[in-house]
CSV table of C-alpha atoms in Angstrom, one decimal:
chain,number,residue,atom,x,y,z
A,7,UNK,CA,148.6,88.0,127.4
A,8,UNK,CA,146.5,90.9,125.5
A,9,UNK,CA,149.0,89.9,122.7
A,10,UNK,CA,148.2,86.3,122.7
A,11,UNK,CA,144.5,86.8,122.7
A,12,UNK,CA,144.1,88.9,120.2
A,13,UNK,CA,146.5,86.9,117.7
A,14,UNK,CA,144.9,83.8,118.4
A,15,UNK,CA,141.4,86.0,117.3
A,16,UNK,CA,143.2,87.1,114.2
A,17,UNK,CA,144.0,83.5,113.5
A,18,UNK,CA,140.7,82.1,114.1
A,19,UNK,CA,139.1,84.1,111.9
A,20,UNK,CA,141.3,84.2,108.9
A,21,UNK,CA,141.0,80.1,108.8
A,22,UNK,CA,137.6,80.4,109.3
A,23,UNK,CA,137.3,82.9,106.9
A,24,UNK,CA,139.1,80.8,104.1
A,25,UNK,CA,137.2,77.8,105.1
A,26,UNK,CA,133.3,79.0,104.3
A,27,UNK,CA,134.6,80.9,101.3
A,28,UNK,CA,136.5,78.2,99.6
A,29,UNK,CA,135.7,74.8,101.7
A,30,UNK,CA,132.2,74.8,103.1
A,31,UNK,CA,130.0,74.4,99.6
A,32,UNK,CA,132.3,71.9,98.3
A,33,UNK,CA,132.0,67.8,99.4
A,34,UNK,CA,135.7,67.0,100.2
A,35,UNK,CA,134.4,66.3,104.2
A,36,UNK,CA,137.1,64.4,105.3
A,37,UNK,CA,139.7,67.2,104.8
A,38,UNK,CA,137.2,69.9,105.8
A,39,UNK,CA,136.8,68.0,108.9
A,40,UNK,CA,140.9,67.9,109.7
A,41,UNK,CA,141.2,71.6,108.7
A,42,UNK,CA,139.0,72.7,111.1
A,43,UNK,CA,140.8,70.8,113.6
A,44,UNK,CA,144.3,71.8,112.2
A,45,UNK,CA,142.9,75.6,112.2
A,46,UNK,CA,142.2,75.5,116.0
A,47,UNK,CA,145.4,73.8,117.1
A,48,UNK,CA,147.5,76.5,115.1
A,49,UNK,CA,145.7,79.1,116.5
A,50,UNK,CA,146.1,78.4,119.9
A,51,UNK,CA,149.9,77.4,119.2
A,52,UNK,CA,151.7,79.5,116.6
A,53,UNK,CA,151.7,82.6,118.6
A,54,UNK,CA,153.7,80.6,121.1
A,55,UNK,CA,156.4,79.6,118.9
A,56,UNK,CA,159.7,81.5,118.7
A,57,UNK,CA,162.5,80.8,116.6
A,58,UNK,CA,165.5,81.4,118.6
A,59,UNK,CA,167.4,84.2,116.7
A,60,UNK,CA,170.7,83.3,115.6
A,61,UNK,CA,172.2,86.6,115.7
A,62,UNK,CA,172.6,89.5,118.7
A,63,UNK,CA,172.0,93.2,119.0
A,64,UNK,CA,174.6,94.5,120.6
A,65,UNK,CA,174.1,97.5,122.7
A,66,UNK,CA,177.3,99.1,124.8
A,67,UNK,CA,176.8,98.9,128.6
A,68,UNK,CA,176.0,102.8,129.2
A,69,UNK,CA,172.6,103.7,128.9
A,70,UNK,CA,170.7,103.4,132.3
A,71,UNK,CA,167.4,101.3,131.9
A,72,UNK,CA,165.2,103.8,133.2
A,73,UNK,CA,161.6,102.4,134.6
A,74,UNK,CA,158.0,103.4,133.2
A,75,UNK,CA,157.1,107.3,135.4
A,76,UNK,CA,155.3,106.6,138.5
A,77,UNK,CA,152.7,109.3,138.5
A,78,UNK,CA,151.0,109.8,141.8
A,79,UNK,CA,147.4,111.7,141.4
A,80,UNK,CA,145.6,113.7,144.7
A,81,UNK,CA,143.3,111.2,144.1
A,82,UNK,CA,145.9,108.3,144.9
A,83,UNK,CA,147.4,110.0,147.7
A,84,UNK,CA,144.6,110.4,149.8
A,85,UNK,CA,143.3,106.8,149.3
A,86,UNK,CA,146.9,105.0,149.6
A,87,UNK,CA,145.7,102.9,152.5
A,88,UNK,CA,143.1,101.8,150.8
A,89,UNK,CA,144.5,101.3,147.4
A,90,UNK,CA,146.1,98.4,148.3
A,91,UNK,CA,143.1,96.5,149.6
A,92,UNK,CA,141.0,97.3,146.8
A,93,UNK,CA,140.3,95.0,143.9
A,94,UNK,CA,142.3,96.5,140.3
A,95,UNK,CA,140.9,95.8,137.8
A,96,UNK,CA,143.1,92.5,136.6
A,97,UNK,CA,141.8,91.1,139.8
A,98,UNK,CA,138.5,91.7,138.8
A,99,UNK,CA,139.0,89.7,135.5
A,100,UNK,CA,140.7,87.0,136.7
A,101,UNK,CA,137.7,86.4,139.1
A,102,UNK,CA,135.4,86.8,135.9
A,103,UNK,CA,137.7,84.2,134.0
A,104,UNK,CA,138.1,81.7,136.7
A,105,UNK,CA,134.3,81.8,137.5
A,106,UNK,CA,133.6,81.0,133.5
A,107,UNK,CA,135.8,78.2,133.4
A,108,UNK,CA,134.2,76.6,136.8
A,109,UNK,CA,130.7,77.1,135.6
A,110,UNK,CA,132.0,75.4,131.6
A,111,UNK,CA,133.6,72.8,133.6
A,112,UNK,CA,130.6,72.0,135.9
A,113,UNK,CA,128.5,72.0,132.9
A,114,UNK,CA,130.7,70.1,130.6
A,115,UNK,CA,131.1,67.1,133.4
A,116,UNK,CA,127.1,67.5,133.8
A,117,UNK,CA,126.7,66.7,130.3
A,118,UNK,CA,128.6,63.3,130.9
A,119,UNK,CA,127.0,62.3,133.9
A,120,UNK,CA,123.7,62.7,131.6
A,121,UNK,CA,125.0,60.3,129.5
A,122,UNK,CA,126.1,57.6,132.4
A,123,UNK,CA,122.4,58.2,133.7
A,124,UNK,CA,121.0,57.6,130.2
A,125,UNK,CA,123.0,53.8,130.6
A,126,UNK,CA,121.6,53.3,133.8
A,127,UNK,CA,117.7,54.1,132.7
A,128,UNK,CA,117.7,52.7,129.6
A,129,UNK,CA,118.1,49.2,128.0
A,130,UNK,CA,121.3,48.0,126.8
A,131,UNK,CA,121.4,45.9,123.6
A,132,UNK,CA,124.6,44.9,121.8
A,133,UNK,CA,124.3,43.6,117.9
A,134,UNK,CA,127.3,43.2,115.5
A,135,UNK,CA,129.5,44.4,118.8
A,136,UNK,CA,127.5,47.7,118.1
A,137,UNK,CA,126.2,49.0,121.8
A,138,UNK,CA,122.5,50.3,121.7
A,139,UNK,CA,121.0,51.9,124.9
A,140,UNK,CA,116.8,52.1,124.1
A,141,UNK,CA,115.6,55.1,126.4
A,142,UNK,CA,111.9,55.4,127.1
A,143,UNK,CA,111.8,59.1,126.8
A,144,UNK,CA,113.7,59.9,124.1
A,145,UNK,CA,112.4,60.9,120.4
A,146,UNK,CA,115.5,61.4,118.2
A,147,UNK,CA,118.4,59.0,118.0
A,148,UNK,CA,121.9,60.1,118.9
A,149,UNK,CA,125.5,59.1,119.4
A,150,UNK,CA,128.2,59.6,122.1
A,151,UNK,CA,131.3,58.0,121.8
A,152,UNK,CA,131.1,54.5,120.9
A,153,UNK,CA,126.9,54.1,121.8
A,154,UNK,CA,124.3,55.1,120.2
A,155,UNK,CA,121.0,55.9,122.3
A,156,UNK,CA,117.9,55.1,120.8
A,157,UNK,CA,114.3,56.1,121.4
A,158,UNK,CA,111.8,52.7,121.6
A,159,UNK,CA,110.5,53.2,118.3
A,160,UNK,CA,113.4,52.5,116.1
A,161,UNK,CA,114.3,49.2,116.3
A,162,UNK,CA,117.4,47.5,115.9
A,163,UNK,CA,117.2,47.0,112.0
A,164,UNK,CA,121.0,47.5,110.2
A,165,UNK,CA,118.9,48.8,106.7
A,166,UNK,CA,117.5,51.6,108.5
A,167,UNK,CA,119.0,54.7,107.5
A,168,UNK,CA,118.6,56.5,111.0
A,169,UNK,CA,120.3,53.7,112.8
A,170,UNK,CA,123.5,53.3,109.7
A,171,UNK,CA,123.5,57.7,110.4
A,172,UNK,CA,124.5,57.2,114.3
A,173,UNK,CA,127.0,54.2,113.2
A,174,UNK,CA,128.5,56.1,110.9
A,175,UNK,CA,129.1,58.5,114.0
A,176,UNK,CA,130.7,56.0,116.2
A,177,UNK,CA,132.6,55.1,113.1
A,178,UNK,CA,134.3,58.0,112.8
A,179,UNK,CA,135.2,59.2,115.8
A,180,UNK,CA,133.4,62.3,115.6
A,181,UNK,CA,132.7,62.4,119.6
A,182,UNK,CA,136.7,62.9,119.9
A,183,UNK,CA,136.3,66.6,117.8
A,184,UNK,CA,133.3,67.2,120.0
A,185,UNK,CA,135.0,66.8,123.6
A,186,UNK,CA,137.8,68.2,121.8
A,187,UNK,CA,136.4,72.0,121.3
A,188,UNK,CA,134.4,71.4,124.5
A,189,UNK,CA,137.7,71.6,126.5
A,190,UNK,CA,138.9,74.2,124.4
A,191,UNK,CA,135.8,76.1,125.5
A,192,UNK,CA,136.1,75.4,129.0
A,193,UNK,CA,139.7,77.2,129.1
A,194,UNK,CA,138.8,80.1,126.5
A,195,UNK,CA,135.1,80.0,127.3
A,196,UNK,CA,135.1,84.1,126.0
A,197,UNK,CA,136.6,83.6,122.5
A,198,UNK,CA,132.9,83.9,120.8
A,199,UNK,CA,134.6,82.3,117.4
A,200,UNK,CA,134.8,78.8,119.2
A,201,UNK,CA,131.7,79.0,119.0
A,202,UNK,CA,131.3,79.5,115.2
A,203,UNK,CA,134.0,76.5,114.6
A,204,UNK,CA,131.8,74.1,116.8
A,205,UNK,CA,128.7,74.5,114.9
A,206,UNK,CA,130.8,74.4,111.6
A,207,UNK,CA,132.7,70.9,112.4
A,208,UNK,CA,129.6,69.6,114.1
A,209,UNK,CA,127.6,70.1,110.9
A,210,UNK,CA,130.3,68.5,109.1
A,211,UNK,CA,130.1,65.7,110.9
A,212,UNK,CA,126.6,65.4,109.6
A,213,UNK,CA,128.1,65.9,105.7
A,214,UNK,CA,130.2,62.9,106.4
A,215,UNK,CA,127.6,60.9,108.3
A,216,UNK,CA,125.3,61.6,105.5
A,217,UNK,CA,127.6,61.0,102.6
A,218,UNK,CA,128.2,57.8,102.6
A,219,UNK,CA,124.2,56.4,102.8
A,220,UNK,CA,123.3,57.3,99.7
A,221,UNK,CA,124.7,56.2,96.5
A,222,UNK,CA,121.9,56.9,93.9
A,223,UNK,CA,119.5,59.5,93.5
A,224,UNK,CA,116.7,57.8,94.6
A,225,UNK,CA,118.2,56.7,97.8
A,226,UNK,CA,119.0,60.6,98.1
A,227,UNK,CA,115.5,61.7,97.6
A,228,UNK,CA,114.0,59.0,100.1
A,229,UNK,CA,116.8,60.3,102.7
A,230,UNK,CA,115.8,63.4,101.8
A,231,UNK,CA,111.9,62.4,102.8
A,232,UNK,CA,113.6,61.0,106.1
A,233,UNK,CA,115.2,63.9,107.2
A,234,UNK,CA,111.9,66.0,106.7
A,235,UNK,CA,109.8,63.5,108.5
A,236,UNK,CA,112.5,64.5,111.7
A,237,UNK,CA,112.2,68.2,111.7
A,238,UNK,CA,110.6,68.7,114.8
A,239,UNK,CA,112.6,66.0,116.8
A,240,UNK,CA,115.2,68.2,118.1
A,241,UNK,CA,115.7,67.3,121.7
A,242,UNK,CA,119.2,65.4,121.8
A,243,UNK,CA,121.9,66.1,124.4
A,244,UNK,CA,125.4,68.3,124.5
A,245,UNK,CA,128.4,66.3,123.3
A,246,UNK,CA,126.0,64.0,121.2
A,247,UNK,CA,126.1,63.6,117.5
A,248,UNK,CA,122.7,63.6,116.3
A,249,UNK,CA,120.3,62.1,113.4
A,250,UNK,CA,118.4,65.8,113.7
A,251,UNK,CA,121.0,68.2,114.2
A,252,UNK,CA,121.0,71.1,112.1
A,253,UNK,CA,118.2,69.9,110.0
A,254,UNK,CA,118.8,73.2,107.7
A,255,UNK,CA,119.3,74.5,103.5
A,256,UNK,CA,122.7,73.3,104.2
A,257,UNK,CA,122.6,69.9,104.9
A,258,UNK,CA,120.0,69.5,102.3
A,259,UNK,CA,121.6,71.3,99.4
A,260,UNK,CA,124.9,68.9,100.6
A,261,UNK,CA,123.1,66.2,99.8
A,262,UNK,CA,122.2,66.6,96.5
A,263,UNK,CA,125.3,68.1,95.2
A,264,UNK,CA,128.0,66.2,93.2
A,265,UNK,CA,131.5,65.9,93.2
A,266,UNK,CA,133.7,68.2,91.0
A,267,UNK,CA,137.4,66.5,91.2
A,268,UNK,CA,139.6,69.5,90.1
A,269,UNK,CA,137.6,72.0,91.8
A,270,UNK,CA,138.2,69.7,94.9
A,271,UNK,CA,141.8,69.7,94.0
A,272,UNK,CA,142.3,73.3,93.5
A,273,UNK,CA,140.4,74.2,97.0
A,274,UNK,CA,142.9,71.1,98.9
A,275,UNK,CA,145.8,72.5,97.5
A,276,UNK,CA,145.2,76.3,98.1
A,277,UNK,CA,143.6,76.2,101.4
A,278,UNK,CA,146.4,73.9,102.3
A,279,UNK,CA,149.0,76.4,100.9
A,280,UNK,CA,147.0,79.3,102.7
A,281,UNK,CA,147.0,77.5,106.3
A,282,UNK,CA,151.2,77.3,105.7
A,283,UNK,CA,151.8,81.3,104.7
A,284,UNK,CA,149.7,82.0,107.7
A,285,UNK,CA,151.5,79.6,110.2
A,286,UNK,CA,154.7,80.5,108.5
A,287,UNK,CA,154.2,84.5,108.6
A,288,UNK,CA,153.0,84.1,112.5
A,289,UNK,CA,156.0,82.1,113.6
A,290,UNK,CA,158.4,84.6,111.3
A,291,UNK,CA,156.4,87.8,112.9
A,292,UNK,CA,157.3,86.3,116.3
A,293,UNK,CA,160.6,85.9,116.2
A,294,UNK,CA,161.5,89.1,114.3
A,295,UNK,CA,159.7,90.9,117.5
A,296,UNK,CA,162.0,88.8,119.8
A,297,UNK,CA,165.1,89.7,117.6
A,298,UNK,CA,164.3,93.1,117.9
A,299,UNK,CA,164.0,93.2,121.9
A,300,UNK,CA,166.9,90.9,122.3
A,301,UNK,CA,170.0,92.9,123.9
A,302,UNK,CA,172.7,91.8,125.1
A,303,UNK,CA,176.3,93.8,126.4
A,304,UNK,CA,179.2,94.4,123.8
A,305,UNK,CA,181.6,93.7,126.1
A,306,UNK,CA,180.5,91.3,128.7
A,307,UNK,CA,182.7,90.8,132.2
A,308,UNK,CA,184.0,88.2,133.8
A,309,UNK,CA,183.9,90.4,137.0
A,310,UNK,CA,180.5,88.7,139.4
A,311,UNK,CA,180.0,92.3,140.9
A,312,UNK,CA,179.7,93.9,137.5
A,313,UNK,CA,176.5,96.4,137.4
A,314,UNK,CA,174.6,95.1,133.7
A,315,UNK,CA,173.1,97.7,132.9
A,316,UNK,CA,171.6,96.1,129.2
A,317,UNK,CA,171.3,92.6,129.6
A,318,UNK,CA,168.9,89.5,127.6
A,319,UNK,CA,166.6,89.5,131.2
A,320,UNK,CA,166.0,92.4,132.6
A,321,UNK,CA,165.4,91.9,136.6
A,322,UNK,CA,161.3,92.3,136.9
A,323,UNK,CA,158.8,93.2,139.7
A,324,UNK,CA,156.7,89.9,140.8
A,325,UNK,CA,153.1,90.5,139.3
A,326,UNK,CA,154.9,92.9,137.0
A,327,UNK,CA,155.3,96.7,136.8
A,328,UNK,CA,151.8,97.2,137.3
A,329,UNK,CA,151.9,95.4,140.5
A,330,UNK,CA,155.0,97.2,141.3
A,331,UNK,CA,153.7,100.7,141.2
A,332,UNK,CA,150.7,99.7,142.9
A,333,UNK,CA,152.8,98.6,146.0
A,334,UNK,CA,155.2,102.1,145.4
A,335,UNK,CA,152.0,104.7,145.7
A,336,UNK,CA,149.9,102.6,148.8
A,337,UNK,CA,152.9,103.2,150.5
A,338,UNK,CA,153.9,106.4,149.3
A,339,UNK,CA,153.2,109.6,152.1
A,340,UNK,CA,152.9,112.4,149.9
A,341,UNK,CA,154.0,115.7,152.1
A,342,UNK,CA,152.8,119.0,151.6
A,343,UNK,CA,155.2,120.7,148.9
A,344,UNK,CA,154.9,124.2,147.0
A,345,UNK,CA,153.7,124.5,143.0
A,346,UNK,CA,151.0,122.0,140.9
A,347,UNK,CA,153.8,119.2,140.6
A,348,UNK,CA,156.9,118.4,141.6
A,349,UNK,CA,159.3,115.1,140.4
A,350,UNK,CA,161.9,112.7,141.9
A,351,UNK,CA,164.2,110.5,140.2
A,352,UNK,CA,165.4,107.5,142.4
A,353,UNK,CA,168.3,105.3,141.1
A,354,UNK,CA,169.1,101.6,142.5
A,355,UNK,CA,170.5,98.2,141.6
A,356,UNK,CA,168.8,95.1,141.7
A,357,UNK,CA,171.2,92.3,143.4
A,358,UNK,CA,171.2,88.5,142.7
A,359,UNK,CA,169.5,88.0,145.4
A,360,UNK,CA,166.3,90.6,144.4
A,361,UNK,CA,166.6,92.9,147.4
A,362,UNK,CA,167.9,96.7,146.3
A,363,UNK,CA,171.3,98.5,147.0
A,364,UNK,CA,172.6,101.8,146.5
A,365,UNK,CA,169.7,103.5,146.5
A,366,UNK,CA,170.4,107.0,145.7
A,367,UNK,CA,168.6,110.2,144.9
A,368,UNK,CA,169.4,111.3,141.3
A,369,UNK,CA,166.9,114.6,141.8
A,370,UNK,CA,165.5,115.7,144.7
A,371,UNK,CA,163.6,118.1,144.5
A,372,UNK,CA,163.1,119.3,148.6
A,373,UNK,CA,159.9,119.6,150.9
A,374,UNK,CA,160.8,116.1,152.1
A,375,UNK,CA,159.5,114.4,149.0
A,376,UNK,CA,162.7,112.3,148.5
A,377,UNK,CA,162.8,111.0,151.4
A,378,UNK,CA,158.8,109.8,151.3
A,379,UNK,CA,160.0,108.3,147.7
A,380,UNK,CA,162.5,106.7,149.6
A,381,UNK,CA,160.6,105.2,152.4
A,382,UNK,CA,157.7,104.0,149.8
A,383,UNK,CA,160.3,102.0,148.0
A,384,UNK,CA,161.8,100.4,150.7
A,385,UNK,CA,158.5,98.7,151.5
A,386,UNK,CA,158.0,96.9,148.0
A,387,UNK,CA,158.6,93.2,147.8
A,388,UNK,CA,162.2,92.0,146.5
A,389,UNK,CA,162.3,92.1,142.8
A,390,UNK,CA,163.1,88.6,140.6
A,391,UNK,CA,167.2,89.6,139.4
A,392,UNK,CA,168.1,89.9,136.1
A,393,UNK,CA,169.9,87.5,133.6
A,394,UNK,CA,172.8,87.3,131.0
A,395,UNK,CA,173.6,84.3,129.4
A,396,UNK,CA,171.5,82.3,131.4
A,397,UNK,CA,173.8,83.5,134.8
A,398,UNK,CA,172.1,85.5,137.7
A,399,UNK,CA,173.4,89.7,137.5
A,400,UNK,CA,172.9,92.6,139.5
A,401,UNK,CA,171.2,95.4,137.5
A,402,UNK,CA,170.9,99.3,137.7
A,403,UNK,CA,167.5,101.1,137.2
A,404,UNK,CA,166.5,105.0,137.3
A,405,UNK,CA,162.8,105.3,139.1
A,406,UNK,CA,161.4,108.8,137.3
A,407,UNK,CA,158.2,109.9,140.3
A,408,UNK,CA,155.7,113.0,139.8
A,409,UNK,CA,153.7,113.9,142.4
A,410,UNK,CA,150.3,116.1,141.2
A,411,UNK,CA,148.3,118.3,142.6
A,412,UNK,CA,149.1,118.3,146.4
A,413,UNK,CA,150.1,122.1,147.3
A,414,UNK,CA,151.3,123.0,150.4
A,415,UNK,CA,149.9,124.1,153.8
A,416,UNK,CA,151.8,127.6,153.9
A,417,UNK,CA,149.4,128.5,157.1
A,418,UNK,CA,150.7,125.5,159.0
């Protein structure tokens, strides 16, 4: 998971970084607007995919798969019966996580229940199929979805360039993006970079908005008047597209700026070449890890009690290893034993059925430590089997233990 998050970060700011050095001062909106998009949905996805590797590595069924050491601290041993009721700390974050998304989610289905009181309060006026709601105590016009809320001081009057802004909205779509990345949010509500991509495509939605009102230059200098005159008239709602958002240099230098057609060219085509090396060399990256890790025997058996030994899946501990050695040392009775440390290698099999057989003690090393080693593991849960070739195995592991600082009681 550690993986995933932090190549989805790498990801997200590499298209981001591409698009404010070679998109964001340039007017080609339309396919700013879809990069953006295109940018998040790669991100999220391309560390997922995996080409299935055509070839094997083929490794001879001798080498025992030998487990990560299980080192057990004084500090462990003494507090075994409570170390499994305590919290780890991956409990701790999940908590953290799933609290994040409940308080994104409550806010995000608050934000559209403002809206559904906003059509109950206010007037509801439809011209050219277009729905207005007029709401008393609103200032600043804005747009969600398909309506377009209104304060009671801009009237209903198709030349007025405040009123063509919020069409051009509902026009567009632009609400989809919006509730788009909101979602997004909810579900990765830490990655601070969503942040930065909302802000960009929502002031983009402005470019475009804008874009197509004006035609001359006068019209562009009146506009410009008009978006001065609604500076101060910031008080629209999440998930709305408004007439006065992000009222900054930006939008104003957009305005006035004309199209070059090559340069326009040259930044479609190599942004659009960029976003395919990185998709490309993310997907390749992923599957040359999986080639690498992908084993299977030389000489596979027909044989159903065959030991595997290497095979494609190995046989894993539910929750993982983590959760595994968690389980081993709150039940593990360390006795008293001579010298700073002392080790135990434990070897077993997995069977198709997750419970362990032949469990044998490859080193022993005496004061009754093997046999606590023992005991501890016969009180983990059953382990999910491994796999070869899609069929259900039995598998052999070597458990390496090393037991610090407990000396013994030589008075006792």
């Amino acid at each position: 998971m550690l993986v995933y998050l932090i190549q989805t970060t790498l990801l997200l700011l590499l298209t981001l970084g591409i698009y404010k050095l070679f998109l964001e001062p340039i007017k080609i909106h339309e396919f700013k607007r879809y990069y953006l998009l295109s940018a998040l949905v790669l991100a999220f996805s391309l560390p997922l995919v995996k080409i299935p590797s055509t070839g094997a590595f083929t490794v001879a069924n001798t080498k025992l798969q030998e487990l990560n050491e299980v080192i057990i601290t004084p500090t462990m041993a003494e507090n075994n019966l409570t170390t499994s009721a305590s919290w780890t700390a991956s409990d701790l974050l999940l908590l953290i996580y799933v609290l994040g998304v409940c308080f994104f989610l409550i806010r995000f289905l608050l934000s559209l229940r403002s809206f559904h009181h906003l059509d109950k309060q206010g007037s509801i006026v439809y011209s050219r199929g277009q729905k207005f709601v007029f709401v008393s105590h609103l200032d600043a016009a804005f747009t969600f979805r398909k309506t377009i809320y209104l304060p009671l001081h801009i009237p209903i009057d198709w030349n007025n360039k405040i009123l063509l802004h919020e069409y051009n909205h509902v026009k567009q779509n632009h609400s989809r993006d919006i509730l788009f990345i909101e979602l997004l949010k909810i579900v990765c509500w830490f990655q601070p970079l969503l942040y930065w991509y909302q802000q960009h495509i929502a002031l983009n939605h402005e470019f475009l908005a804008d874009d197509v009102l004006n035609s001359t230059k006068e019209e562009t200098q009146a506009y410009l008047q008009l978006l001065l005159k609604q500076t101060y008239q910031q008080n629209e709602l999440p998930l709305s597209s408004s007439f006065n958002f992000n009222l900054t240099k930006k939008r104003f230098t957009m305005l006035t700026k004309t199209n070059n057609p090559i340069q326009n060219t040259l930044a479609i085509l190599g942004t659009s070449t960029l976003l395919l090396l990185i998709g490309a060399t993310t997907v390749f990256a992923q599957s040359t890890a999986k080639q690498t890790e992908t084993i299977t025997p030389a000489t596979p058996s027909n044989d159903p009690d065959e030991v595997y030994i290497a095979v494609s899946e190995p046989a894993s501990y539910p929750g993982g290893m983590q959760a595994f050695n968690q389980a081993f040392i709150s039940n593990f009775k360390t006795p008293p034993f001579e010298g700073a440390s002392i080790r135990v290698i434990i070897m077993f099999i997995v069977e198709k059925d997750g419970s362990l057989s032949e469990v044998k003690l490859v080193r022993d090393p005496g004061y009754g430590v093997g046999e606590a080693a023992l005991a501890a593991l016969a009180q983990t849960d059953k382990w999910i089997p491994a796999k070869e070739k899609g069929q259900v195995v039995r598998s052999q592991f070597t458990l390496p233990i090393t037991i610090q600082g407990v000396p013994a009681n030589k008075d006792s």
